Short mmCIF file of C-alpha atoms in Angstrom, two decimals:
data_model
loop_
_atom_site.label_atom_id
_atom_site.label_comp_id
_atom_site.label_asym_id
_atom_site.label_seq_id
_atom_site.Cartn_x
_atom_site.Cartn_y
_atom_site.Cartn_z
CA MET F 1 15.09 5.08 62.70
CA ASN F 2 14.12 1.41 62.49
CA HIS F 3 16.07 -0.66 65.01
CA LEU F 4 15.78 -4.16 66.46
CA TYR F 5 17.59 -4.55 69.78
CA PHE F 6 18.60 -7.82 71.37
CA GLY F 7 18.89 -7.69 75.15
CA ASP F 8 17.13 -6.83 78.39
CA CYS F 9 14.91 -3.87 77.57
CA LEU F 10 16.03 -2.07 80.75
CA ASP F 11 19.59 -1.88 79.41
CA ILE F 12 18.26 -0.67 76.06
CA LEU F 13 16.00 1.93 77.70
CA LEU F 14 18.92 3.29 79.71
CA GLU F 15 21.09 3.42 76.59
CA LEU F 16 18.41 5.29 74.62
CA ASP F 17 17.88 7.69 77.52
CA ARG F 18 21.60 8.50 77.53
CA GLU F 19 21.75 8.84 73.73
CA HIS F 20 18.91 11.38 73.75
CA ASN F 21 20.05 13.22 76.88
CA GLY F 22 16.85 12.44 78.74
CA LYS F 23 14.67 14.05 76.06
CA GLY F 24 11.61 12.18 74.86
CA PHE F 25 11.58 11.22 71.18
CA ILE F 26 9.05 8.37 70.81
CA ASP F 27 5.43 8.97 69.77
CA LEU F 28 3.89 5.68 70.91
CA ILE F 29 5.00 2.84 73.15
CA TYR F 30 2.97 -0.38 73.25
CA ILE F 31 4.11 -3.28 75.40
CA ASP F 32 2.72 -6.75 75.93
CA PRO F 33 5.09 -8.11 78.60
CA PRO F 34 4.93 -11.64 79.97
CA PHE F 35 2.13 -11.84 82.51
CA ASN F 36 2.78 -12.78 86.13
CA SER F 37 1.90 -16.41 85.54
CA LYS F 38 3.45 -19.86 85.83
CA ARG F 39 2.76 -20.43 82.17
CA ASN F 40 5.83 -20.42 79.91
CA TYR F 41 5.48 -17.32 77.78
CA ASN F 42 7.68 -16.42 74.83
CA VAL F 43 7.77 -20.03 73.67
CA LEU F 44 8.84 -19.50 70.11
CA PHE F 45 8.85 -22.98 68.68
CA GLU F 46 6.33 -25.75 68.45
CA SER F 47 7.57 -28.90 70.19
CA ILE F 48 9.32 -31.40 67.97
CA ASP F 49 9.49 -35.06 68.82
CA LEU F 50 13.21 -35.37 69.43
CA LYS F 51 14.53 -37.50 72.25
CA ASP F 52 16.97 -35.11 73.86
CA ALA F 53 15.57 -31.67 73.01
CA THR F 54 12.74 -29.31 73.68
CA ALA F 55 12.05 -26.80 70.96
CA GLN F 56 11.20 -23.87 73.16
CA LYS F 57 12.84 -20.85 74.64
CA GLN F 58 11.77 -18.78 77.66
CA ALA F 59 12.60 -15.12 78.02
CA PHE F 60 12.81 -13.39 81.37
CA ALA F 61 13.62 -16.65 83.13
CA ASP F 62 15.12 -15.07 86.26
CA THR F 63 14.45 -11.38 85.69
CA TRP F 64 11.84 -11.11 88.41
CA SER F 65 13.05 -13.83 90.73
CA ASN F 66 12.22 -13.52 94.41
CA TYR F 67 15.68 -12.25 95.28
CA GLU F 68 16.79 -10.14 92.30
CA TYR F 69 13.86 -7.73 92.58
CA LEU F 70 15.11 -6.32 95.89
CA ASP F 71 18.07 -4.74 94.08
CA THR F 72 15.66 -3.18 91.59
CA LEU F 73 13.53 -1.88 94.45
CA ASN F 74 16.58 -0.08 95.83
CA GLN F 75 17.27 1.43 92.40
CA ILE F 76 13.71 2.76 92.24
CA SER F 77 14.15 4.45 95.62
CA ALA F 78 16.77 6.70 94.02
CA ILE F 79 14.62 7.77 91.05
CA ASP F 80 11.00 7.88 92.27
CA LYS F 81 10.22 8.01 95.99
CA ASP F 82 6.46 7.63 95.63
CA LEU F 83 6.82 4.61 93.38
CA HIS F 84 9.28 3.09 95.83
CA HIS F 85 6.94 3.71 98.78
CA PHE F 86 4.09 2.02 96.93
CA LEU F 87 6.12 -1.05 95.99
CA GLN F 88 7.67 -1.24 99.46
CA ALA F 89 4.19 -1.14 100.99
CA LEU F 90 3.16 -4.09 98.83
CA ASN F 91 6.33 -5.88 99.88
CA ASP F 92 5.46 -5.33 103.55
CA ILE F 93 1.91 -6.71 103.42
CA ARG F 94 0.29 -9.98 102.39
CA ILE F 95 1.03 -9.69 98.67
CA SER F 96 3.00 -12.60 97.22
CA ASP F 97 6.70 -12.13 96.62
CA SER F 98 6.24 -13.12 92.98
CA ALA F 99 3.64 -10.38 92.45
CA VAL F 100 5.87 -7.73 94.06
CA ALA F 101 8.86 -8.99 92.08
CA TYR F 102 6.87 -8.74 88.85
CA LEU F 103 5.56 -5.26 89.63
CA THR F 104 9.01 -4.02 90.65
CA THR F 105 10.54 -5.36 87.46
CA MET F 106 7.85 -3.75 85.35
CA SER F 107 7.88 -0.46 87.27
CA ILE F 108 11.48 0.47 86.57
CA ARG F 109 11.02 -0.33 82.89
CA ILE F 110 7.79 1.67 82.59
CA TYR F 111 9.53 4.55 84.40
CA TYR F 112 12.21 4.75 81.68
CA MET F 113 9.69 4.24 78.89
CA HIS F 114 7.87 7.31 80.23
CA LYS F 115 11.14 9.27 79.96
CA LEU F 116 11.52 8.31 76.29
CA LEU F 117 8.06 9.49 75.22
CA LYS F 118 7.45 12.88 73.64
CA ASP F 119 5.19 15.33 75.45
CA THR F 120 2.58 14.39 72.84
CA GLY F 121 3.22 10.65 73.22
CA SER F 122 0.98 7.75 74.23
CA PHE F 123 1.52 4.53 76.17
CA TYR F 124 -0.43 1.28 75.95
CA LEU F 125 0.17 -1.54 78.44
CA HIS F 126 -1.34 -4.92 77.56
CA CYS F 127 -1.92 -7.09 80.63
CA ASP F 128 -4.31 -9.61 82.14
CA PRO F 129 -6.85 -9.00 84.93
CA THR F 130 -4.66 -10.63 87.58
CA MET F 131 -2.20 -7.72 87.48
CA SER F 132 -4.03 -4.88 85.71
CA HIS F 133 -5.23 -3.22 88.94
CA TYR F 134 -1.70 -3.13 90.39
CA LEU F 135 -0.18 -1.99 87.11
CA LYS F 136 -2.74 0.81 86.85
CA LEU F 137 -1.53 2.18 90.19
CA VAL F 138 2.07 1.96 88.96
CA CYS F 139 1.14 3.85 85.78
CA ASP F 140 -0.91 6.42 87.75
CA LEU F 141 2.22 7.21 89.77
CA ILE F 142 4.49 7.41 86.72
CA PHE F 143 2.20 9.13 84.18
CA GLY F 144 -0.13 10.95 86.59
CA GLU F 145 -3.74 10.08 87.29
CA LYS F 146 -5.02 12.83 85.01
CA ASN F 147 -3.23 11.27 82.03
CA PHE F 148 -5.09 7.98 82.31
CA ARG F 149 -7.37 7.75 79.26
CA ASN F 150 -8.92 4.30 79.06
CA GLU F 151 -9.00 0.78 80.38
CA ILE F 152 -9.61 -1.07 77.13
CA THR F 153 -11.11 -4.54 77.33
CA TRP F 154 -10.20 -6.82 74.43
CA LYS F 155 -12.02 -10.13 74.03
CA ARG F 156 -9.02 -12.32 73.31
CA THR F 157 -10.79 -15.66 72.98
CA GLY F 158 -14.20 -17.19 72.47
CA ALA F 159 -15.87 -19.73 74.77
CA HIS F 160 -13.51 -20.66 77.55
CA SER F 161 -14.03 -22.83 80.60
CA ASP F 162 -11.57 -22.68 83.48
CA ALA F 163 -13.82 -24.93 85.57
CA LYS F 164 -12.35 -27.99 83.84
CA GLN F 165 -9.01 -27.07 85.36
CA GLY F 166 -10.61 -26.77 88.77
CA ARG F 167 -10.84 -22.98 88.81
CA ILE F 168 -13.79 -21.46 90.64
CA GLY F 169 -15.27 -18.60 88.68
CA PHE F 170 -16.42 -17.57 85.24
CA GLY F 171 -14.17 -18.23 82.28
CA ASN F 172 -11.75 -15.37 81.60
CA VAL F 173 -11.92 -14.35 77.95
CA VAL F 174 -10.47 -10.83 78.05
CA ASP F 175 -7.20 -8.96 78.30
CA ILE F 176 -6.83 -5.43 79.62
CA ILE F 177 -5.02 -2.63 77.78
CA LEU F 178 -4.23 0.44 79.89
CA PHE F 179 -4.00 3.63 77.82
CA TYR F 180 -2.07 6.67 79.11
CA THR F 181 -0.83 9.86 77.48
CA MET F 182 1.93 12.25 78.42
CA SER F 183 -0.37 15.27 78.35
CA GLU F 184 -3.59 16.60 76.87
CA LYS F 185 -1.69 17.78 73.79
CA VAL F 186 -1.60 14.34 72.29
CA THR F 187 -2.13 12.74 68.91
CA PHE F 188 -5.44 10.90 68.87
CA ASN F 189 -7.34 9.87 65.77
CA PRO F 190 -10.78 8.38 66.56
CA GLN F 191 -11.25 4.94 65.04
CA TYR F 192 -14.52 3.84 63.48
CA LEU F 193 -16.19 0.45 63.17
CA GLU F 194 -18.70 -0.73 60.63
CA HIS F 195 -22.33 -0.32 61.63
CA ASP F 196 -24.13 -3.35 62.95
CA GLU F 197 -26.19 -5.05 60.24
CA ARG F 198 -29.40 -4.77 62.23
CA TYR F 199 -28.75 -1.06 62.78
CA VAL F 200 -28.22 -0.58 59.04
CA GLU F 201 -31.48 -2.36 58.21
CA SER F 202 -33.51 -0.34 60.70
CA THR F 203 -31.86 3.07 60.20
CA TYR F 204 -30.67 3.22 56.58
CA LYS F 205 -33.91 1.77 55.28
CA TYR F 206 -34.19 3.72 52.00
CA LYS F 207 -32.44 3.13 48.68
CA ASP F 208 -32.04 5.50 45.77
CA ALA F 209 -32.27 4.58 42.08
CA ASN F 210 -28.66 3.37 42.17
CA GLY F 211 -29.26 1.11 45.16
CA ARG F 212 -27.39 3.33 47.62
CA ARG F 213 -28.74 3.11 51.15
CA TYR F 214 -29.65 6.31 52.97
CA ARG F 215 -31.54 7.62 55.94
CA LEU F 216 -33.47 10.87 56.39
CA ASP F 217 -31.87 13.49 58.61
CA ASN F 218 -33.37 16.63 60.14
CA LEU F 219 -32.66 19.94 58.37
CA THR F 220 -34.41 22.25 60.83
CA GLY F 221 -32.49 24.23 63.43
CA PRO F 222 -33.31 25.71 66.82
CA GLY F 223 -35.24 29.00 66.41
CA GLY F 224 -34.49 32.50 67.59
CA ALA F 225 -31.96 35.12 66.61
CA ALA F 226 -29.58 33.98 69.36
CA LYS F 227 -29.20 30.62 67.64
CA GLY F 228 -28.25 32.23 64.35
CA ASN F 229 -30.41 29.96 62.18
CA PRO F 230 -32.24 31.63 59.26
CA PHE F 231 -36.04 31.56 58.95
CA TYR F 232 -37.60 31.21 55.50
CA GLU F 233 -39.98 29.15 53.41
CA PHE F 234 -38.61 26.16 51.54
CA LEU F 235 -40.71 23.73 49.45
CA GLY F 236 -43.78 25.30 51.01
CA VAL F 237 -42.62 24.81 54.59
CA LYS F 238 -41.67 27.73 56.87
CA ARG F 239 -39.04 26.84 59.49
CA TYR F 240 -35.75 27.81 61.05
CA TRP F 241 -33.23 25.90 58.96
CA ARG F 242 -29.65 24.72 59.54
CA TYR F 243 -28.43 26.15 56.24
CA SER F 244 -28.90 29.32 54.22
CA LYS F 245 -31.60 29.38 51.53
CA GLU F 246 -28.93 29.34 48.81
CA LYS F 247 -27.25 26.23 50.21
CA MET F 248 -30.59 24.50 50.70
CA GLN F 249 -31.46 25.13 47.06
CA LYS F 250 -28.07 23.81 45.94
CA LEU F 251 -28.49 20.60 48.02
CA PHE F 252 -31.99 20.15 46.57
CA GLU F 253 -30.68 20.45 43.03
CA GLU F 254 -27.98 17.88 43.84
CA GLY F 255 -30.64 15.43 44.96
CA ARG F 256 -29.58 15.52 48.62
CA ILE F 257 -32.90 16.93 49.92
CA ILE F 258 -36.14 15.03 49.63
CA GLN F 259 -39.76 15.89 50.45
CA THR F 260 -41.62 12.60 50.92
CA LYS F 261 -45.01 14.25 50.44
CA ALA F 262 -46.22 17.80 49.66
CA GLY F 263 -46.35 19.78 52.87
CA ASN F 264 -43.97 17.44 54.74
CA VAL F 265 -40.82 18.93 56.21
CA PRO F 266 -37.94 18.37 53.75
CA ALA F 267 -35.20 16.00 54.99
CA TYR F 268 -31.55 15.46 54.16
CA LYS F 269 -30.49 12.21 52.46
CA ARG F 270 -27.56 10.86 54.49
CA TYR F 271 -25.92 7.96 52.65
CA LEU F 272 -24.52 4.91 54.44
CA ASP F 273 -21.41 4.76 52.25
CA GLU F 274 -20.50 8.30 53.35
CA SER F 275 -20.63 7.40 57.03
CA LYS F 276 -17.37 6.78 58.88
CA GLY F 277 -19.18 4.18 60.95
CA VAL F 278 -19.58 4.06 64.69
CA GLU F 279 -16.74 5.43 66.81
CA ALA F 280 -14.82 2.70 68.64
CA ASN F 281 -15.30 2.56 72.40
CA ASN F 282 -13.23 0.83 75.09
CA ILE F 283 -14.81 -2.61 74.64
CA TRP F 284 -13.15 -4.32 71.68
CA ILE F 285 -15.03 -7.41 70.57
CA ASP F 286 -14.71 -6.88 66.83
CA ILE F 287 -11.06 -8.02 66.56
CA PRO F 288 -11.12 -11.81 66.80
CA PRO F 289 -8.27 -13.81 68.33
CA LEU F 290 -6.00 -15.71 66.01
CA GLN F 291 -6.97 -19.27 65.19
CA PHE F 292 -4.52 -22.01 64.28
CA SER F 293 -5.80 -22.02 60.71
CA ASP F 294 -5.29 -18.26 60.22
CA ALA F 295 -2.64 -17.34 57.66
CA GLU F 296 -1.37 -14.78 60.16
CA LYS F 297 -0.84 -17.39 62.89
CA LEU F 298 2.84 -18.01 63.58
CA GLY F 299 3.01 -20.57 66.36
CA TYR F 300 3.71 -18.02 69.08
CA PRO F 301 1.27 -18.73 71.93
CA THR F 302 0.65 -15.13 73.01
CA GLN F 303 0.66 -13.67 69.48
CA LYS F 304 -1.77 -10.78 69.00
CA PRO F 305 -3.58 -10.02 65.73
CA VAL F 306 -2.03 -7.37 63.51
CA ALA F 307 -5.46 -5.69 63.44
CA LEU F 308 -5.24 -5.04 67.19
CA LEU F 309 -1.95 -3.19 66.83
CA GLU F 310 -3.09 -1.39 63.71
CA ARG F 311 -5.99 0.12 65.64
CA ILE F 312 -3.70 1.34 68.42
CA ILE F 313 -1.08 2.70 66.02
CA LYS F 314 -3.64 4.45 63.80
CA ALA F 315 -5.33 6.00 66.84
CA SER F 316 -2.22 7.39 68.51
CA THR F 317 0.20 8.18 65.68
CA ASN F 318 0.39 9.62 62.19
CA GLU F 319 2.48 8.43 59.26
CA GLY F 320 6.18 8.95 59.90
CA ASP F 321 5.80 8.85 63.70
CA LEU F 322 7.97 6.57 65.83
CA VAL F 323 6.44 3.46 67.46
CA ALA F 324 8.28 1.33 70.03
CA ASP F 325 7.70 -2.09 71.59
CA PHE F 326 10.23 -3.15 74.23
CA PHE F 327 8.78 -6.65 74.66
CA CYS F 328 8.28 -7.27 70.95
CA GLY F 329 8.15 -11.09 71.01
CA CYS F 330 7.16 -12.31 67.55
CA GLY F 331 7.05 -8.74 66.21
CA THR F 332 3.37 -7.96 65.63
CA THR F 333 3.83 -4.31 66.66
CA ILE F 334 6.80 -4.00 64.31
CA ASP F 335 4.88 -5.66 61.50
CA ALA F 336 1.91 -3.29 61.95
CA ALA F 337 4.14 -0.20 62.21
CA GLU F 338 6.06 -1.12 59.05
CA GLY F 339 2.82 -1.69 57.16
CA LEU F 340 1.41 1.67 58.29
CA ASN F 341 4.51 3.67 57.30
CA ARG F 342 5.64 4.39 60.83
CA LYS F 343 9.22 4.31 62.07
CA TRP F 344 9.80 1.76 64.80
CA ILE F 345 12.00 0.37 67.57
CA GLY F 346 11.71 -3.22 68.78
CA ALA F 347 13.51 -4.98 71.62
CA ASP F 348 13.45 -8.46 73.08
CA ILE F 349 15.64 -10.47 75.42
CA SER F 350 15.51 -13.55 73.19
CA HIS F 351 17.82 -14.26 70.25
CA LEU F 352 14.98 -16.29 68.83
CA ALA F 353 12.58 -13.36 68.85
CA ILE F 354 14.98 -11.05 67.03
CA ALA F 355 15.84 -13.66 64.40
CA LEU F 356 12.16 -14.40 64.03
CA ILE F 357 11.19 -10.76 63.49
CA ASP F 358 14.04 -10.36 61.01
CA LYS F 359 12.66 -13.25 58.94
CA ARG F 360 9.10 -12.00 59.33
CA LEU F 361 9.93 -8.56 57.98
CA LYS F 362 11.94 -9.90 55.06
CA LYS F 363 9.07 -12.15 54.02
CA ARG F 364 6.27 -9.64 54.65
CA TYR F 365 8.04 -6.62 53.19
CA PRO F 366 10.68 -7.65 50.63
CA GLY F 367 13.52 -5.17 50.68
CA SER F 368 12.70 -3.95 54.20
CA GLN F 369 16.01 -5.29 55.54
CA HIS F 370 17.67 -2.25 54.03
CA LYS F 371 15.46 -0.03 56.20
CA TYR F 372 16.42 -1.34 59.64
CA THR F 373 19.41 -2.42 61.70
CA ILE F 374 19.80 -5.14 64.32
CA LYS F 375 21.74 -4.14 67.41
CA GLY F 376 23.19 -6.47 70.00
CA PHE F 377 24.56 -9.13 67.61
CA PRO F 378 28.21 -9.32 66.50
CA LYS F 379 28.79 -7.69 63.15
CA ASP F 380 32.39 -8.79 62.60
CA ILE F 381 34.76 -11.60 63.57
CA GLU F 382 36.43 -9.54 66.29
CA SER F 383 33.11 -8.96 68.09
CA ALA F 384 32.18 -12.63 67.51
CA HIS F 385 35.39 -13.63 69.30
CA ALA F 386 34.52 -11.20 72.09
CA LEU F 387 31.11 -12.85 72.52
CA ALA F 388 32.68 -16.32 72.49
CA GLU F 389 35.29 -15.37 75.08
CA ALA F 390 33.02 -13.30 77.35
CA LYS F 391 32.63 -14.54 80.91
CA GLY F 392 29.48 -16.61 80.94
CA GLY F 393 29.06 -15.85 77.25
CA ARG F 394 29.71 -19.28 75.81
CA MET F 395 26.04 -20.21 75.81
CA ASP F 396 25.18 -16.78 74.38
CA PHE F 397 27.63 -17.50 71.58
CA GLN F 398 26.00 -20.85 70.86
CA GLU F 399 22.55 -19.23 70.88
CA TRP F 400 23.68 -16.54 68.47
CA VAL F 401 25.16 -19.07 66.03
CA ILE F 402 22.27 -21.54 66.17
CA GLU F 403 19.30 -19.23 66.46
CA TYR F 404 20.45 -16.33 64.30
CA LEU F 405 23.27 -17.27 61.92
CA LEU F 406 21.82 -20.64 60.95
CA ASP F 407 18.49 -20.53 59.13
CA ASP F 408 15.82 -22.23 61.24
CA GLY F 409 18.28 -23.41 63.88
CA VAL F 410 16.87 -24.45 67.27
CA LEU F 411 18.90 -24.58 70.48
CA ASN F 412 19.09 -27.88 72.38
CA GLN F 413 17.92 -26.65 75.78
CA LYS F 414 19.00 -29.86 77.55
CA LYS F 415 22.63 -29.78 76.48
CA THR F 416 24.84 -29.11 79.50
CA SER F 417 28.29 -30.42 78.54
CA ASP F 418 30.47 -31.52 75.65
CA GLY F 419 29.95 -34.84 73.94
CA GLY F 420 26.43 -34.15 72.71
CA TRP F 421 24.98 -31.64 70.30
CA ASP F 422 23.99 -28.00 70.67
CA GLY F 423 21.07 -27.57 68.28
CA TYR F 424 19.26 -28.87 65.25
CA ILE F 425 17.33 -28.09 62.07
CA THR F 426 14.52 -30.26 60.74
CA PHE F 427 13.09 -30.92 57.30
CA ASP F 428 10.67 -33.39 55.69
CA ASN F 429 12.24 -35.91 53.35
CA GLU F 430 10.83 -37.05 50.03
CA GLU F 431 8.57 -39.47 51.90
CA SER F 432 7.22 -36.64 54.10
CA LYS F 433 9.02 -38.08 57.12
CA LYS F 434 10.85 -35.82 59.53
CA GLU F 435 14.63 -35.73 59.29
CA PHE F 436 16.89 -33.71 61.52
CA VAL F 437 20.30 -32.13 61.25
CA LEU F 438 22.42 -31.91 64.40
CA ILE F 439 24.51 -28.81 65.12
CA GLU F 440 27.65 -28.61 67.25
CA VAL F 441 29.19 -25.19 68.02
CA LYS F 442 32.73 -24.77 69.35
CA SER F 443 34.03 -21.43 70.59
CA GLY F 444 37.43 -22.59 71.89
CA ASN F 445 40.22 -24.83 70.64
CA VAL F 446 39.09 -27.86 68.66
CA ASN F 447 40.74 -30.76 66.89
CA VAL F 448 39.88 -33.79 64.81
CA LYS F 449 39.00 -35.73 67.99
CA ASN F 450 36.09 -33.32 68.67
CA LEU F 451 34.83 -33.72 65.13
CA ARG F 452 35.08 -37.54 65.31
CA GLU F 453 33.09 -37.56 68.55
CA PHE F 454 30.40 -35.40 66.93
CA GLU F 455 30.29 -37.77 63.94
CA GLN F 456 29.58 -40.61 66.37
CA VAL F 457 26.74 -38.61 67.96
CA VAL F 458 25.22 -37.95 64.53
CA THR F 459 25.31 -41.67 63.77
CA LYS F 460 23.93 -42.64 67.18
CA GLU F 461 21.03 -40.18 66.90
CA LYS F 462 20.34 -41.35 63.31
CA ALA F 463 20.48 -37.77 62.09
CA ALA F 464 20.53 -37.01 58.37
CA LEU F 465 23.43 -34.57 58.65
CA GLY F 466 25.77 -32.99 61.16
CA ILE F 467 26.91 -29.34 61.07
CA PHE F 468 30.11 -28.53 62.97
CA VAL F 469 30.64 -24.78 63.54
CA CYS F 470 33.88 -23.13 64.70
CA PHE F 471 36.18 -20.24 63.80
CA GLU F 472 38.21 -20.54 60.62
CA GLU F 473 41.58 -20.63 62.36
CA GLN F 474 40.46 -23.69 64.33
CA VAL F 475 39.93 -25.88 61.26
CA THR F 476 42.78 -28.34 60.66
CA THR F 477 43.71 -30.49 57.68
CA PRO F 478 42.77 -33.72 59.53
CA MET F 479 39.35 -32.20 60.22
CA ARG F 480 38.80 -31.44 56.54
CA LYS F 481 39.94 -34.98 55.68
CA LEU F 482 37.44 -36.50 58.11
CA GLU F 483 34.71 -34.24 56.67
CA LYS F 484 35.41 -35.72 53.20
CA GLU F 485 35.48 -39.28 54.54
CA SER F 486 32.24 -39.00 56.50
CA GLY F 487 30.03 -40.11 53.66
CA SER F 488 26.87 -38.44 52.42
CA TYR F 489 23.11 -38.20 52.79
CA ASN F 490 21.44 -39.35 49.57
CA PRO F 491 17.80 -38.36 48.96
CA LYS F 492 16.21 -41.11 46.93
CA LEU F 493 14.02 -38.87 44.78
CA PHE F 494 16.53 -36.43 43.33
CA GLY F 495 19.76 -38.35 43.76
CA ASN F 496 21.69 -35.37 45.15
CA ARG F 497 24.48 -36.09 47.61
CA TYR F 498 25.10 -33.98 50.73
CA PRO F 499 28.19 -34.40 52.95
CA LYS F 500 27.16 -36.25 56.11
CA ILE F 501 29.42 -34.04 58.25
CA GLN F 502 29.91 -30.41 57.20
CA ILE F 503 32.29 -27.91 58.75
CA LEU F 504 30.98 -24.34 58.60
CA THR F 505 33.09 -21.52 59.99
CA ILE F 506 31.85 -18.36 61.69
CA GLU F 507 33.42 -16.52 58.78
CA ASP F 508 31.33 -18.62 56.37
CA LEU F 509 28.12 -17.79 58.19
CA LEU F 510 28.70 -14.18 59.23
CA LEU F 511 30.69 -12.73 56.35
CA ASN F 512 29.87 -14.98 53.38
CA HIS F 513 26.27 -15.80 54.38
CA LYS F 514 26.76 -19.49 53.69
CA GLN F 515 24.29 -22.08 54.97
CA PRO F 516 24.47 -25.88 55.33
CA LEU F 517 24.14 -27.96 52.18
CA MET F 518 20.77 -29.60 52.67
CA PRO F 519 18.02 -31.21 50.59
CA LYS F 520 15.65 -28.63 49.19
CA PHE F 521 12.61 -30.25 50.71
CA GLU F 522 10.39 -28.13 52.93
CA LYS F 523 12.12 -27.40 56.23
CA THR F 524 9.71 -27.80 59.10
CA THR F 525 11.51 -26.30 62.06
CA PHE F 526 9.64 -23.08 61.32
CA LYS F 527 6.47 -22.26 59.45
CA SER F 528 7.03 -19.33 57.14
CA ALA F 529 5.26 -16.25 55.90
CA GLN F 530 3.66 -16.22 52.48
CA LYS F 531 3.29 -13.28 50.14
CA ASN F 532 -0.15 -12.34 48.91
CA LYS F 533 -0.95 -11.53 45.31
CA GLU F 534 -0.20 -7.85 45.85
CA GLY F 535 3.25 -8.75 47.20
CA LYS F 536 2.60 -7.17 50.59
CA GLY F 537 2.67 -10.51 52.33
CA THR F 538 0.40 -12.45 54.63
CA MET F 539 1.82 -14.36 57.52
CA GLY F 540 2.24 -18.08 57.29
CA MET F 541 1.59 -20.56 60.08
CA PHE F 542 4.72 -19.78 62.08
CA ASP F 543 6.84 -16.78 62.80
#
């Protein structure tokens, strides 16, 4: 079971709950939802200097608005009275409406995530200190206080000064990760860190003939018959020992026991390279934040390092277990789960996120597309028509075409009516200058007049190319004639010619996997992943 879901995770959670008849089936859920902040999270694209477009997409735009959350609060009253009383109490006192709206929105989703976990399952909630104390109370009510395991503090950034922005207080450099389990019968594999260099120098201060570092460990045991330790003489020293005389002799012959001087108590040689390291605690400072220059960095502002998710997944699952992330964003949880041979479920409300994760997996793990399915997108022309004709679904249809069917397509967020353009793709020309390709998507009836108007927009905006997308039955002979007469884009270096206006049908894109005819220069709308020498893949600059 490897599934990517497009849509509001609440709808997906309810669907999964119905499919599994209310029985838990997931081993680990990690979520990193948007924080309760004015900052625009889930911005998936770096800004591009285009006059009439912003290359960004927000998810959860109105999900926890100050009026919608009241309906959710009523829904919670029917499923968890205590949770409802808590949220209602917050609503009745001097807590901001936005905070209560956020907590209400999160509460109902966490409630259904709890239902989907196995009795041996674990839950990790990544949040910031402004909401972590409220969210802990929510999780205490849903999971039970006794199932709270840790408040993990992750140092997410280095030096940071909020004072420059006028904030009073010390710079905030940490995120909080709340760790809960369903019960005490839970999968947990302790994780180990490398020893500190100074500790190694002071503790493992001996080296054998092969240069292996070791320290001397005590071999004696507490005395008395009740302790069960044998008493005998070994290398001239009489003591209660941890091991039998036979085992001691065997260890001595193997070179694992040393007597530094005649008469000294023999000691055990404990090698550094045999140590697991130091067990990880709940302060995580050893996993650095991503820097812009990191190969793993993808351009997603709240992207977490794969190493962070690998630690969580290794600790709370075994190979073959099922991991889920219902706010999967740029797909770091999915990436880590795939790399660790876990099954996974990912969900996000943004078309961009799902398309992005799809590309990420294909680049990181060639052939992985045969191991997962994407749910929530049309799979045939009939369902594409249904999306195009759905009430309020016209923009969804445009998003699906531009952000998923077209490679590297970006939605024009400022487009509000006909006569403009719906999206674009960018690439660098042979002179390393940015060129852009305008996209127009039509879901209803079209004619040659619409195509001519789009051609004029392409010329006005000085775009390299224009891509006109519609259903196959909408294409007329005059439209094909105009397409041929529109001229071409001619790269100077290679001399190839590309039709200035290109008509692509939904059938072309969905069924025949066609893409626009474009120069084969590097496209710059997205930064891409790069494979390492082993073929496993390392992430490029953008995801």
